[in-house]
């Protein structure tokens, strides 16, 4: 591909604004509100933390507690993913050097 082919993609801000969707359409906002996991995570956060606190004997104990609490495994996993992502962001921002042996 040569530079001549790319010329149609070079636009300034004004040209981009003329063709871009700068906001979400109402129907997409409504769908996002219905499908968002955030309200579910916020509602179940205390139960998730309680399950973690009860697993003080061994990490494998978590499976028994999740089952006994009838806490959905996929929701528990989503909490862990959010927690892991937050941890990654935090360690990236603090610039801590870790040496693994």
C-alpha atoms as a PDB file:
ATOM      1  CA  UNK A   1       0.000   0.000   0.000  1.00  0.00           C
ATOM      2  CA  UNK A   2       1.443   3.364  -0.902  1.00  0.00           C
ATOM      3  CA  UNK A   3       0.855   6.814   0.613  1.00  0.00           C
ATOM      4  CA  UNK A   4      -1.689   7.691  -2.042  1.00  0.00           C
ATOM      5  CA  UNK A   5      -4.003   4.954  -0.735  1.00  0.00           C
ATOM      6  CA  UNK A   6      -3.793   6.336   2.822  1.00  0.00           C
ATOM      7  CA  UNK A   7      -4.727   9.896   1.890  1.00  0.00           C
ATOM      8  CA  UNK A   8      -8.451   9.221   2.293  1.00  0.00           C
ATOM      9  CA  UNK A   9      -7.827   8.372   5.977  1.00  0.00           C
ATOM     10  CA  UNK A  10      -6.092  11.653   6.808  1.00  0.00           C
ATOM     11  CA  UNK A  11      -8.721  13.909   8.327  1.00  0.00           C
ATOM     12  CA  UNK A  12      -8.639  16.810  10.717  1.00  0.00           C
ATOM     13  CA  UNK A  13     -10.803  17.054  13.840  1.00  0.00           C
ATOM     14  CA  UNK A  14     -13.587  18.948  12.088  1.00  0.00           C
ATOM     15  CA  UNK A  15     -13.845  16.314   9.338  1.00  0.00           C
ATOM     16  CA  UNK A  16     -13.885  13.503  11.915  1.00  0.00           C
ATOM     17  CA  UNK A  17     -16.629  15.214  13.932  1.00  0.00           C
ATOM     18  CA  UNK A  18     -18.796  15.415  10.834  1.00  0.00           C
ATOM     19  CA  UNK A  19     -18.838  11.637  10.392  1.00  0.00           C
ATOM     20  CA  UNK A  20     -18.174  10.340  13.926  1.00  0.00           C
ATOM     21  CA  UNK A  21     -20.657   9.272  16.555  1.00  0.00           C
ATOM     22  CA  UNK A  22     -19.531  11.316  19.546  1.00  0.00           C
ATOM     23  CA  UNK A  23     -22.089   9.901  21.978  1.00  0.00           C
ATOM     24  CA  UNK A  24     -23.862   6.634  22.486  1.00  0.00           C
ATOM     25  CA  UNK A  25     -27.343   6.483  20.964  1.00  0.00           C
ATOM     26  CA  UNK A  26     -30.201   6.248  23.504  1.00  0.00           C
ATOM     27  CA  UNK A  27     -30.996   2.629  22.660  1.00  0.00           C
ATOM     28  CA  UNK A  28     -27.359   1.642  23.255  1.00  0.00           C
ATOM     29  CA  UNK A  29     -27.299   3.493  26.584  1.00  0.00           C
ATOM     30  CA  UNK A  30     -30.443   1.655  27.710  1.00  0.00           C
ATOM     31  CA  UNK A  31     -28.991  -1.676  26.645  1.00  0.00           C
ATOM     32  CA  UNK A  32     -25.759  -0.888  28.472  1.00  0.00           C
ATOM     33  CA  UNK A  33     -27.683  -0.074  31.661  1.00  0.00           C
ATOM     34  CA  UNK A  34     -29.548  -3.388  31.443  1.00  0.00           C
ATOM     35  CA  UNK A  35     -26.479  -5.460  30.610  1.00  0.00           C
ATOM     36  CA  UNK A  36     -23.906  -3.835  32.906  1.00  0.00           C
ATOM     37  CA  UNK A  37     -22.283  -6.083  35.496  1.00  0.00           C
ATOM     38  CA  UNK A  38     -21.376  -3.158  37.776  1.00  0.00           C
ATOM     39  CA  UNK A  39     -24.694  -2.995  39.706  1.00  0.00           C
ATOM     40  CA  UNK A  40     -24.560  -6.764  40.243  1.00  0.00           C
ATOM     41  CA  UNK A  41     -20.962  -6.590  41.462  1.00  0.00           C
ATOM     42  CA  UNK A  42     -21.778  -3.763  43.852  1.00  0.00           C
ATOM     43  CA  UNK A  43     -24.783  -5.640  45.234  1.00  0.00           C
ATOM     44  CA  UNK A  44     -22.807  -8.847  45.789  1.00  0.00           C
ATOM     45  CA  UNK A  45     -19.549  -7.288  46.987  1.00  0.00           C
ATOM     46  CA  UNK A  46     -20.197  -7.847  50.704  1.00  0.00           C
ATOM     47  CA  UNK A  47     -21.037 -11.502  50.151  1.00  0.00           C
ATOM     48  CA  UNK A  48     -17.917 -11.941  47.997  1.00  0.00           C
ATOM     49  CA  UNK A  49     -15.716 -10.429  50.721  1.00  0.00           C
ATOM     50  CA  UNK A  50     -17.389 -12.602  53.357  1.00  0.00           C
ATOM     51  CA  UNK A  51     -16.598 -15.716  51.330  1.00  0.00           C
ATOM     52  CA  UNK A  52     -12.950 -14.668  51.082  1.00  0.00           C
ATOM     53  CA  UNK A  53     -12.782 -14.043  54.834  1.00  0.00           C
ATOM     54  CA  UNK A  54     -14.165 -17.509  55.568  1.00  0.00           C
ATOM     55  CA  UNK A  55     -11.408 -19.220  53.552  1.00  0.00           C
ATOM     56  CA  UNK A  56      -8.714 -18.816  56.169  1.00  0.00           C
ATOM     57  CA  UNK A  57      -7.860 -22.539  56.504  1.00  0.00           C
ATOM     58  CA  UNK A  58      -7.019 -23.274  52.866  1.00  0.00           C
ATOM     59  CA  UNK A  59      -7.610 -21.729  49.436  1.00  0.00           C
ATOM     60  CA  UNK A  60      -9.507 -24.845  48.302  1.00  0.00           C
ATOM     61  CA  UNK A  61     -12.113 -24.150  50.979  1.00  0.00           C
ATOM     62  CA  UNK A  62     -13.493 -21.378  48.772  1.00  0.00           C
ATOM     63  CA  UNK A  63     -15.273 -23.911  46.540  1.00  0.00           C
ATOM     64  CA  UNK A  64     -17.192 -25.418  49.456  1.00  0.00           C
ATOM     65  CA  UNK A  65     -18.190 -21.989  50.744  1.00  0.00           C
ATOM     66  CA  UNK A  66     -19.315 -20.780  47.306  1.00  0.00           C
ATOM     67  CA  UNK A  67     -21.487 -23.871  46.965  1.00  0.00           C
ATOM     68  CA  UNK A  68     -22.904 -23.582  50.497  1.00  0.00           C
ATOM     69  CA  UNK A  69     -23.664 -19.882  49.997  1.00  0.00           C
ATOM     70  CA  UNK A  70     -25.279 -20.597  46.614  1.00  0.00           C
ATOM     71  CA  UNK A  71     -23.079 -17.832  45.227  1.00  0.00           C
ATOM     72  CA  UNK A  72     -22.840 -18.122  41.420  1.00  0.00           C
ATOM     73  CA  UNK A  73     -19.354 -19.314  40.463  1.00  0.00           C
ATOM     74  CA  UNK A  74     -19.263 -17.062  37.396  1.00  0.00           C
ATOM     75  CA  UNK A  75     -20.045 -14.031  39.573  1.00  0.00           C
ATOM     76  CA  UNK A  76     -17.297 -15.014  42.005  1.00  0.00           C
ATOM     77  CA  UNK A  77     -14.909 -15.273  39.069  1.00  0.00           C
ATOM     78  CA  UNK A  78     -15.962 -11.829  37.823  1.00  0.00           C
ATOM     79  CA  UNK A  79     -15.179 -10.371  41.261  1.00  0.00           C
ATOM     80  CA  UNK A  80     -11.739 -12.007  41.117  1.00  0.00           C
ATOM     81  CA  UNK A  81     -11.121 -10.600  37.636  1.00  0.00           C
ATOM     82  CA  UNK A  82     -11.994  -7.089  38.816  1.00  0.00           C
ATOM     83  CA  UNK A  83      -9.808  -7.531  41.878  1.00  0.00           C
ATOM     84  CA  UNK A  84      -6.903  -8.807  39.776  1.00  0.00           C
ATOM     85  CA  UNK A  85      -7.250  -5.919  37.321  1.00  0.00           C
ATOM     86  CA  UNK A  86      -7.294  -3.380  40.143  1.00  0.00           C
ATOM     87  CA  UNK A  87      -4.203  -4.986  41.630  1.00  0.00           C
ATOM     88  CA  UNK A  88      -2.397  -4.745  38.316  1.00  0.00           C
ATOM     89  CA  UNK A  89      -3.256  -1.090  37.919  1.00  0.00           C
ATOM     90  CA  UNK A  90      -2.157  -0.342  41.461  1.00  0.00           C
ATOM     91  CA  UNK A  91       1.212  -2.075  41.091  1.00  0.00           C
ATOM     92  CA  UNK A  92       1.822  -0.362  37.750  1.00  0.00           C
ATOM     93  CA  UNK A  93       1.165   3.059  39.241  1.00  0.00           C
ATOM     94  CA  UNK A  94       3.394   2.566  42.288  1.00  0.00           C
ATOM     95  CA  UNK A  95       6.394   1.327  40.271  1.00  0.00           C
ATOM     96  CA  UNK A  96       7.408  -1.310  42.804  1.00  0.00           C
ATOM     97  CA  UNK A  97      10.312  -3.506  41.722  1.00  0.00           C
ATOM     98  CA  UNK A  98       9.763  -7.151  42.580  1.00  0.00           C
ATOM     99  CA  UNK A  99      12.481  -9.771  42.372  1.00  0.00           C
ATOM    100  CA  UNK A 100      11.312 -13.342  41.904  1.00  0.00           C
ATOM    101  CA  UNK A 101      13.736 -16.135  42.775  1.00  0.00           C
END
